[in-house]
Coordinates of C-alpha atoms in Angstrom, one line a residue:
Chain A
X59 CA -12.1 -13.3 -16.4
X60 CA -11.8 -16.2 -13.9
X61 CA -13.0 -16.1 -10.6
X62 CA -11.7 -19.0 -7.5
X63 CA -14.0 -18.8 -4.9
X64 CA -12.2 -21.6 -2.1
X65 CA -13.8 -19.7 0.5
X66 CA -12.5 -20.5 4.0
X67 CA -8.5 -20.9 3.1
X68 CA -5.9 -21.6 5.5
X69 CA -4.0 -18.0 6.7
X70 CA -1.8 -17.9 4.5
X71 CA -3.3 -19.4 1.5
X72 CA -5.4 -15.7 1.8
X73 CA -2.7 -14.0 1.0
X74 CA -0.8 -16.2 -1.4
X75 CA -3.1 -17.2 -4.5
X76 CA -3.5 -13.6 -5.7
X77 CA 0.2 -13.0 -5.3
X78 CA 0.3 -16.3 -7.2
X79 CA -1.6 -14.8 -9.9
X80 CA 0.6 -12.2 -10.3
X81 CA 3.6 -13.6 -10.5
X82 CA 2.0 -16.2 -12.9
X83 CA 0.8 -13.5 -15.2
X84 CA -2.5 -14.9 -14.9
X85 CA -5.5 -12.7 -14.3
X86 CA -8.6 -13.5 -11.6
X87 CA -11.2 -12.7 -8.9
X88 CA -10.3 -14.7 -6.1
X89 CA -13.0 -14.3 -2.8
X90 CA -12.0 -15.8 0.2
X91 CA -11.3 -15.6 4.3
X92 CA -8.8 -16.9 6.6
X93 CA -9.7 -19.8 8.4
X94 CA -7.1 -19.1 11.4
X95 CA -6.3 -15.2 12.3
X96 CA -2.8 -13.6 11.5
X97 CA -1.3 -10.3 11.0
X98 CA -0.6 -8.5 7.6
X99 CA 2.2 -6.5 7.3
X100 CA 2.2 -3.8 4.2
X101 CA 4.9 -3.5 1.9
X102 CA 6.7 -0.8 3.5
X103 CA 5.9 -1.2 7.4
X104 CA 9.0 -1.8 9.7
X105 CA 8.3 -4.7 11.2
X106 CA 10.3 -3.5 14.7
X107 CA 8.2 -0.8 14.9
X108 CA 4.7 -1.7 14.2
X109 CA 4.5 -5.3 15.8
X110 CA 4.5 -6.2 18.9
X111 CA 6.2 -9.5 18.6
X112 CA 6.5 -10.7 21.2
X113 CA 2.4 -10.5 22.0
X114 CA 1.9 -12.0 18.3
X115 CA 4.1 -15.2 19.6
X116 CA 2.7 -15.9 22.6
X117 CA -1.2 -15.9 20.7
X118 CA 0.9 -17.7 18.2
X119 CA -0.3 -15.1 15.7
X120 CA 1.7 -15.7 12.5
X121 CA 3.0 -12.8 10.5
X122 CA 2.9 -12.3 6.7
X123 CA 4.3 -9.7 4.7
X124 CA 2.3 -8.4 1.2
X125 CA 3.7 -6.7 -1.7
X126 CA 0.8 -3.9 -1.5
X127 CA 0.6 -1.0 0.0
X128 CA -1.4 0.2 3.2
X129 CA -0.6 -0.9 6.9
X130 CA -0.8 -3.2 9.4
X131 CA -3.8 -5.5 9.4
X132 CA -4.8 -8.4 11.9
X133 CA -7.0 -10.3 9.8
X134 CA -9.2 -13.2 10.6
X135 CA -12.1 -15.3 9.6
X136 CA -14.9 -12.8 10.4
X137 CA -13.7 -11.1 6.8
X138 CA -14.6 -11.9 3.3
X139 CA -11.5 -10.8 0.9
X140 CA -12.1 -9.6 -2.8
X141 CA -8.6 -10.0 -5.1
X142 CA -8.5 -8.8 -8.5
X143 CA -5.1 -9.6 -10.1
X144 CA -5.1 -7.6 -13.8
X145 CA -2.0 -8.0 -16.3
X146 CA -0.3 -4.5 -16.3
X147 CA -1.6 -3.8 -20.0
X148 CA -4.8 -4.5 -19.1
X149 CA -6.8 -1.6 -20.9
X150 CA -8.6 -1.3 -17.9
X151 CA -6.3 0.1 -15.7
X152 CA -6.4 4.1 -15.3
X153 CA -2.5 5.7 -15.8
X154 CA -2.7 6.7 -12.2
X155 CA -3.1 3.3 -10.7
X156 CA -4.8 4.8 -7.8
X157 CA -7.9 5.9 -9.5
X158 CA -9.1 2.8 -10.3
X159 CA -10.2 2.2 -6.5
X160 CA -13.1 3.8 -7.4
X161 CA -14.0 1.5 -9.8
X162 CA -12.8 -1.8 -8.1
X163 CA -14.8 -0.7 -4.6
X164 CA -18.2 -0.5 -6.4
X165 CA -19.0 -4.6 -5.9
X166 CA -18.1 -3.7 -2.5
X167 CA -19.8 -0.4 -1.9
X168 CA -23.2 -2.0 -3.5
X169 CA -23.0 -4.9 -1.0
X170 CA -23.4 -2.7 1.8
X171 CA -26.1 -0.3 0.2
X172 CA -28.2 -3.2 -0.7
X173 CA -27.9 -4.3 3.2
X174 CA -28.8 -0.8 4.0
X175 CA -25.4 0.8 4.7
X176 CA -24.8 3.9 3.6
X177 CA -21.3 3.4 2.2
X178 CA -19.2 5.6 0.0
X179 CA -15.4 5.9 -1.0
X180 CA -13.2 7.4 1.1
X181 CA -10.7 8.2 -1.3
X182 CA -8.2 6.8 -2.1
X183 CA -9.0 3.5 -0.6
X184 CA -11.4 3.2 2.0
X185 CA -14.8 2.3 1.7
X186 CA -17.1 4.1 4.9
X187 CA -20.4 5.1 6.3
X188 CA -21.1 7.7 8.3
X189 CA -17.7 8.6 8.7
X190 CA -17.2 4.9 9.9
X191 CA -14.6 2.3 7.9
X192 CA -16.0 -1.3 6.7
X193 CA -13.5 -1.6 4.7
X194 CA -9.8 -2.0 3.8
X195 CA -8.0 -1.5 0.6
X196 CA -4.4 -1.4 -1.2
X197 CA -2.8 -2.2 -4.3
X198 CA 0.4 -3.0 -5.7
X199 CA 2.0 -3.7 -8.7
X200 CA 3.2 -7.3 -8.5
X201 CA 5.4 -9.2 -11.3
X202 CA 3.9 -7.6 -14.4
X203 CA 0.6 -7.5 -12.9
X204 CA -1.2 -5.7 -10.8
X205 CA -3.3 -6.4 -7.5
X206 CA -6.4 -4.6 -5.7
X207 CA -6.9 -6.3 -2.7
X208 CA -9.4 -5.5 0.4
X209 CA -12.2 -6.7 2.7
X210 CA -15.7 -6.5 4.3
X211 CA -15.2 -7.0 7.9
X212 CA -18.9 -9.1 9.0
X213 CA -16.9 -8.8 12.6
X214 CA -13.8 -6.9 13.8
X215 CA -11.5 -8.4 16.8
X216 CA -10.9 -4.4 18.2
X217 CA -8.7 -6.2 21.4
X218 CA -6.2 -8.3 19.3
X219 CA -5.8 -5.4 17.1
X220 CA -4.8 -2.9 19.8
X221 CA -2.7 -5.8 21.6
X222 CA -1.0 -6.7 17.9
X223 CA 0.8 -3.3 17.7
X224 CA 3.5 -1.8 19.2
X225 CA 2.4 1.0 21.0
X226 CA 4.7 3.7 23.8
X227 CA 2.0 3.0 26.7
X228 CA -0.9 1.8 27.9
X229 CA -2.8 4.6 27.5
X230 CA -2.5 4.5 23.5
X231 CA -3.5 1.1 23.7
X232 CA -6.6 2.4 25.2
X233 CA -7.2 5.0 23.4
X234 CA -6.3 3.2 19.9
X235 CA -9.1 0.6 21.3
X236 CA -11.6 3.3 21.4
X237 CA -10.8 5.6 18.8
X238 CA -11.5 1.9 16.5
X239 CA -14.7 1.0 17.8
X240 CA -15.5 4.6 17.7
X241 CA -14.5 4.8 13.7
X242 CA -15.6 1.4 12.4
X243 CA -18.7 -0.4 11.3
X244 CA -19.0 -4.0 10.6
X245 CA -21.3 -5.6 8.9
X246 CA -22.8 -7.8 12.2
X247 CA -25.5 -10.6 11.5
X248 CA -25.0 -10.6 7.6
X249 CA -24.8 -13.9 6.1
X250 CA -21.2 -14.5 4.3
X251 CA -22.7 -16.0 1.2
X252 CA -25.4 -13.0 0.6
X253 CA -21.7 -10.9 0.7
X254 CA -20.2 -13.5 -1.6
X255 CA -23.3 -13.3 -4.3
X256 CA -23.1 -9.5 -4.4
X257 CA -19.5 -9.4 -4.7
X258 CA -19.8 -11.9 -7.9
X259 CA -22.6 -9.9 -9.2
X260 CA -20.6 -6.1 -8.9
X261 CA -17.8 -7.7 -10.2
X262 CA -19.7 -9.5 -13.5
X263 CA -20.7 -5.3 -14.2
X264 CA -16.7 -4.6 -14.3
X265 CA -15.6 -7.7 -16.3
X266 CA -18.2 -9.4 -17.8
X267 CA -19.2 -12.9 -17.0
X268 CA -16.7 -14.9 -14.6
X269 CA -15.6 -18.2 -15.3
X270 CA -15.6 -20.0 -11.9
X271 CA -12.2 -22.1 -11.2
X272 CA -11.0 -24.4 -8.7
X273 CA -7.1 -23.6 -7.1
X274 CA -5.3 -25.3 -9.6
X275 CA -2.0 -27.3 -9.6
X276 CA -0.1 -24.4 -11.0
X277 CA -1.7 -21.8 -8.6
X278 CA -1.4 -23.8 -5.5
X279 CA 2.6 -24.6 -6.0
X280 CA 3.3 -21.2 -7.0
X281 CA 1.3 -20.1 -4.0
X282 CA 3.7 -22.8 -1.6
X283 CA 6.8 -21.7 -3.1
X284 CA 5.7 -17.9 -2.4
X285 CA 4.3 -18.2 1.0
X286 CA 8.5 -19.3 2.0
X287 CA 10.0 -16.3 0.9
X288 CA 6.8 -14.0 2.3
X289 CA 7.3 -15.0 5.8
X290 CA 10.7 -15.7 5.8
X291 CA 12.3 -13.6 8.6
X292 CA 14.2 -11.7 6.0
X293 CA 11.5 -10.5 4.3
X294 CA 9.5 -9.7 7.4
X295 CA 12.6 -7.9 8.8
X296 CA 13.1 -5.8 6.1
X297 CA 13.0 -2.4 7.2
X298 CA 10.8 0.2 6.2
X299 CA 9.2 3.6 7.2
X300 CA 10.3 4.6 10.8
X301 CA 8.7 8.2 12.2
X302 CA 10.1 9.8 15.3
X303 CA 6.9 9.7 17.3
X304 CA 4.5 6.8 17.3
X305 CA 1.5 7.5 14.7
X306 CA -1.1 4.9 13.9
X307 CA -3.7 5.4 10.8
X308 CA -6.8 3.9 12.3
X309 CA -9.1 5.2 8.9
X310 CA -8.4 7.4 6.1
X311 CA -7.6 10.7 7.0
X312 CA -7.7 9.9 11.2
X313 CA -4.3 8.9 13.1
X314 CA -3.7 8.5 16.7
X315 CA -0.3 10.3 17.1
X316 CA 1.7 10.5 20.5
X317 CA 3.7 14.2 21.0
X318 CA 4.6 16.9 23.4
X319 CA 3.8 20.2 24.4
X320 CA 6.2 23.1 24.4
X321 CA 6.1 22.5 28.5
X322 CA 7.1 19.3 27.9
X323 CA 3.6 17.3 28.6
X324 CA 3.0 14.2 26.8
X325 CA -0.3 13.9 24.9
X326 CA -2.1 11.5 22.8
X327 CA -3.7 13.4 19.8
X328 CA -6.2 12.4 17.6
X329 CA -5.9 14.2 14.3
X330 CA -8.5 14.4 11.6
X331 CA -7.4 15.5 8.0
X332 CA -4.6 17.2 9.8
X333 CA -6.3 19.0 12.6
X334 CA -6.2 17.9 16.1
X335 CA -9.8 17.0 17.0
X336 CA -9.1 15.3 20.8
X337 CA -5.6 16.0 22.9
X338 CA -5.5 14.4 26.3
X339 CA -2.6 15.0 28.5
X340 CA -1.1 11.5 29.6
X341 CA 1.5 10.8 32.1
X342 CA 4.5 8.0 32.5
X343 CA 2.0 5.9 34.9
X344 CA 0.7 2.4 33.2
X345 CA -2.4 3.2 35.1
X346 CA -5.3 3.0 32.8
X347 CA -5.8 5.5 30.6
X348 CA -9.4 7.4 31.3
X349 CA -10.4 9.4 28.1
X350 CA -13.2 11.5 29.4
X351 CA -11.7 11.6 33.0
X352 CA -8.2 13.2 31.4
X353 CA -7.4 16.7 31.3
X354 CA -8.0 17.9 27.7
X355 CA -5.1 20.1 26.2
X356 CA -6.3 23.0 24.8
X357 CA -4.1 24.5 21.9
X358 CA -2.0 21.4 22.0
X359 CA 0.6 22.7 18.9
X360 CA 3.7 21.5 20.6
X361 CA 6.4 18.7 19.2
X362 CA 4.5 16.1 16.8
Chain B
X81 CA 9.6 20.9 -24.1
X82 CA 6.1 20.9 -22.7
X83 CA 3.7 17.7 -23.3
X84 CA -0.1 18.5 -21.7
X85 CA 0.8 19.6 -18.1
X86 CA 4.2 17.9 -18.0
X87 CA 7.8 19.1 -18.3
X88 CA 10.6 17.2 -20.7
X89 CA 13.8 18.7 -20.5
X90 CA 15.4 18.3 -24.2
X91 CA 18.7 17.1 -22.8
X92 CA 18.0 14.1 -21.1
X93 CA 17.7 10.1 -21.7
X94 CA 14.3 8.6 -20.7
X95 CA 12.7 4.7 -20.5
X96 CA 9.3 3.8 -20.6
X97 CA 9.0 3.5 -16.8
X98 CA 9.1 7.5 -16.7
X99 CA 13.1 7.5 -16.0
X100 CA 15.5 10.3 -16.8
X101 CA 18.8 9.4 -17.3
X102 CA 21.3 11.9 -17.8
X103 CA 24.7 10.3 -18.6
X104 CA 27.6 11.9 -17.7
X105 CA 31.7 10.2 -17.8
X106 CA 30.4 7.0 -17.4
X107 CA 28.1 7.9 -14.6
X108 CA 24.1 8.1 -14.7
X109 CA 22.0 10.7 -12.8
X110 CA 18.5 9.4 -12.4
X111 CA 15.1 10.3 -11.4
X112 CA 11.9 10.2 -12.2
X113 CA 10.3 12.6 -14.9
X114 CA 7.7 15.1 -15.0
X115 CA 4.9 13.0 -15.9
X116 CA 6.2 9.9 -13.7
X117 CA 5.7 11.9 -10.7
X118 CA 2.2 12.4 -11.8
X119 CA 1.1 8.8 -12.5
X120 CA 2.4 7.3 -9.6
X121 CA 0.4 10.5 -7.8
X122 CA 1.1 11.8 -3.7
X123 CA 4.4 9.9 -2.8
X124 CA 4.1 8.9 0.6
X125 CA 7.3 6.7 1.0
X126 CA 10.1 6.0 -1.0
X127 CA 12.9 3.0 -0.9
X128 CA 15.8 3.0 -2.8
X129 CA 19.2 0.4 -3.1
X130 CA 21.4 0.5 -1.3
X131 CA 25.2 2.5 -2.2
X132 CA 27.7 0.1 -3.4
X133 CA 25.2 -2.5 -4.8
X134 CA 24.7 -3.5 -8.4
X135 CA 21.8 -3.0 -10.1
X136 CA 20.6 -4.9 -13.3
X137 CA 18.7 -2.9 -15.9
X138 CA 14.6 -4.5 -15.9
X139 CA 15.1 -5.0 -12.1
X140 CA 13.8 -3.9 -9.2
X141 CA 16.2 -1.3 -7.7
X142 CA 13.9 0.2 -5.2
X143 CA 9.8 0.9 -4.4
X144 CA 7.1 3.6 -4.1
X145 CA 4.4 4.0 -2.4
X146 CA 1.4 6.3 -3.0
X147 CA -2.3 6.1 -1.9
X148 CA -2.2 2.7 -0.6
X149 CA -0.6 1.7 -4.6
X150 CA 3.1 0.4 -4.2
X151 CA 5.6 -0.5 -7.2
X152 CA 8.9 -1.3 -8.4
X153 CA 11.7 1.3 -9.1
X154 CA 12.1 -0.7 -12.8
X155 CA 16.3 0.7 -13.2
X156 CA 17.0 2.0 -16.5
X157 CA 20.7 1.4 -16.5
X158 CA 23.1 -1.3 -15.2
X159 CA 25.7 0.0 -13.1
X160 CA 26.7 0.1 -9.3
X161 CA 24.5 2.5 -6.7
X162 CA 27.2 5.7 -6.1
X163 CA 24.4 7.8 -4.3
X164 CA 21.1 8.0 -2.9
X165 CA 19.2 11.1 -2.7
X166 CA 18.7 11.0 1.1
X167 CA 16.9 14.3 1.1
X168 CA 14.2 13.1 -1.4
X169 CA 13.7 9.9 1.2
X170 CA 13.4 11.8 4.2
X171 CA 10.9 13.8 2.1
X172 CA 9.4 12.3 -1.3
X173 CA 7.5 15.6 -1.4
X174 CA 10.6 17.3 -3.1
X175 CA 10.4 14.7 -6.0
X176 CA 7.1 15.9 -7.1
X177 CA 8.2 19.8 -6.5
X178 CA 11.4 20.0 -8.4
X179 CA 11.3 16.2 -10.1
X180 CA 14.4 17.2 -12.8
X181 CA 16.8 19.3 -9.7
X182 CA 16.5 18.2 -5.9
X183 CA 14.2 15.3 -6.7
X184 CA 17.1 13.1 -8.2
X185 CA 17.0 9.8 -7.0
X186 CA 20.3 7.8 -7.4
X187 CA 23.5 7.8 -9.4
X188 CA 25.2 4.8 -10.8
X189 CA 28.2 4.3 -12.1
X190 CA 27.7 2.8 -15.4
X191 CA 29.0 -1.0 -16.1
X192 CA 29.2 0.0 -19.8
X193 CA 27.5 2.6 -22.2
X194 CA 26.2 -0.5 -24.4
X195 CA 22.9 0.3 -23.2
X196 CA 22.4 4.3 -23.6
X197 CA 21.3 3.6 -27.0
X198 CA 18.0 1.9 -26.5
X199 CA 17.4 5.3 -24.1
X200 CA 14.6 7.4 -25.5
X201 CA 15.6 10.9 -26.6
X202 CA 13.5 13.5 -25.9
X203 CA 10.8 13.4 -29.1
X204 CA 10.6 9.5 -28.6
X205 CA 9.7 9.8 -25.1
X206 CA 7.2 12.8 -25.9
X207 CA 5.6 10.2 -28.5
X208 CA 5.2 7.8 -25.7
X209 CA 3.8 10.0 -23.4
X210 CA 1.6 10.9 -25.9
X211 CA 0.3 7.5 -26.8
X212 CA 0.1 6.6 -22.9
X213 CA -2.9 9.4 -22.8
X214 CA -4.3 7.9 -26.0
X215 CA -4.8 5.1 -25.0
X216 CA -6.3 5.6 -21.8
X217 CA -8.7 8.0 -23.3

């Protein structure tokens, strides 16, 4: 198995080389982070409803589009990527392709325990601790290959991800802005290449010794050609799962979801594995949403 | 016909993408079988072609997503979209609860019946499932 480790790679670069792979049929570990921030759109996400596009212009955010699952990302260069790009007959692939997470997550998983961090799976494809996400996965079957693909956020821009998507008001910026910080860990004050080394290391216990390679000719025009028709505004247009009322997954299992009481109130609900752990009752004002100061709605069961 | 957990209804056509095809006047029904539903696991979101457009057998004529895993629809057939199942978009859940009846995905009208025979029958596609397990053991 090869591994390309170009570590700091231009934004779209990040995302390009392991769809390369793919479509190339060729199989590799590929570690790296974005040298300028940008915004990841999952496969499905509609692109009018999740982005606030107009925001992502004016920071001159670009957008990107990836042919794996999951949502909306911002991504930037406080976050070390891990790629693994397997042929489809590839013996080590599970029939349910989601199972293998747990096997693909360990390098990542014993990178945090060895700094300490009491991390687990959160199945299907988070990795947290204590309850908190450090980490982001999907997958997707790409060409005739398939592609795991996540990070280990060292640092997490909470402000640009709350101003990146669409959202009905204020008030569920601010609450989306706390509910992350509330639910996510990063791994602050580690150094990048002590991540890097463990990574190598979990991933040698998967697939045996890796063979280190640069970004060859191949790889880098396949990764060109690609990154035109993955931001092209067709592809970024392309619409894809709309839901009545705005609902954001901030971790596995926890959505901030926007709905109305039987009376008619608006609230922003935070639901955990289904149940409504917060309610707050918001109104139409863009006044700054206060969490603790709002009203909490008891028995809020209404429209959702 | 019962293989493990999973369902094979005798009279059908299947692939080895975990298709069934049932062929009808030049027309295919098609959706995904028993023990497709199963691999692919909780479908969260599901896109198919659109009516009216052609479809080539081997390519991509919709996607899936489950668990943070997305994939191709591989079609089965060649043919023209006549129908989406609408009801099994608005909610994939019915393709895992009733995968043969209101899971159905689309119907095609067939370009010609050239292809039917490299279908599997029932006991071929049995035998594949079969070996699938076999060799994941």
């Amino acid at each position: 198995m090869d591994i390309y480790n170009p570590g700091m790679v231009s934004w779209w670069e990040s995302q390009c080389y392991y769809h390369a792979l793919a479509y190339l049929g060729r199989e590799g570990v590929i570690l790296c982070s974005p040298a300028e921030p940008y915004v990841c759109l999952g496969l499905h996400d509609d692109l009018d409803q999740e982005i606030d596009q107009e925001f992502c212009q004016g920071a001159r955010l670009p957008l990107f589009r990836r042919e794996t699952g999951g949502g909306v990302v911002y991504l930037d260069r406080c976050q070390i990527f891990y790629q693994v790009v397997l042929r489809r007959e590839n013996r080590l692939i599970p029939l349910k392709r989601d199972q293998f997470f747990s096997r693909i997550l360990k390098p990542a998983i014993d990178v945090c325990l060895s700094l300490g961090i009491k991390a687990e799976l959160a199945p299907p494809a988070d990795i947290k601790a204590g309850g908190r996400k450090c980490s982001g996965n999907a997958a997707g079957d790409i060409g005739q290959a398939v592609a795991y693909v996540g990070n280990l956020m060292l640092n997490f821009d909470y402000e640009a991800m709350s101003r990146v998507l669409k959202v009905p008001s204020p008030a569920y910026r601010r609450y989306f802005y706390e509910a992350m910080q509330d639910n996510m860990l990063v791994l602050s004050g580690v150094d990048m290449r002590e991540v890097e080394s463990g990574l190598i290391s979990g991933f040698e216990k998967i697939f045996g010794k890796l063979r280190e390679r640069p970004i060859d000719n191949e790889l880098q025009d396949m990764a060109i050609s690609l990154r035109e028709r993955l931001t092209s505004d067709d592809w970024l247009s392309m619409p894809g799962r709309r839901l009545p009322l705005r609902r954001i997954k901030i971790t596995e299992g926890l959505f901030l979801q926007e709905g109305e009481t039987e009376e008619g109130t608006k609230v922003l609900c935070l639901m955990r594995d289904g149940q409504i752990e917060e309610s707050h009752a918001v109104g139409d004002s863009p006044l700054a949403f206060d969490r603790k100061g709002t009203e909490r709605v008891s028995g809020a069961s209404g429209i959702f | 016909m019962r293989i493990e957990n999973w369902q094979i209804k005798e009279e059908l056509k299947y692939d080895n993408n975990n298709f069934w095809i049932e062929i009808k006047d030049r027309q295919a029904l098609i959706g995904l079988s028993d023990y497709g539903q199963w691999v692919i696991g909780d479908i969260l979101y599901i896109e198919l072609g659109q009516e009216g457009a052609p479809i080539r057998k081997g390519e991509s004529c919709g996607s899936v997503e489950s668990g943070k895993w997305v994939g191709n629809l591989i079609a089965p057939v060649s043919g023209c979209i006549l129908e989406c199942n609408s009801a099994a978009v608005e909610n994939p859940r019915q393709i895992q609860e009733d995968p043969y009846g209101a899971g159905w995905l689309i119907k095609i009208a067939l370009d010609s019946t050239d292809e039917n025979g490299s279908l599997l029958d029932c006991a071929s596609y049995a035998e594949f499932i079969k070996e699938q397990i076999k060799n994941a053991a």
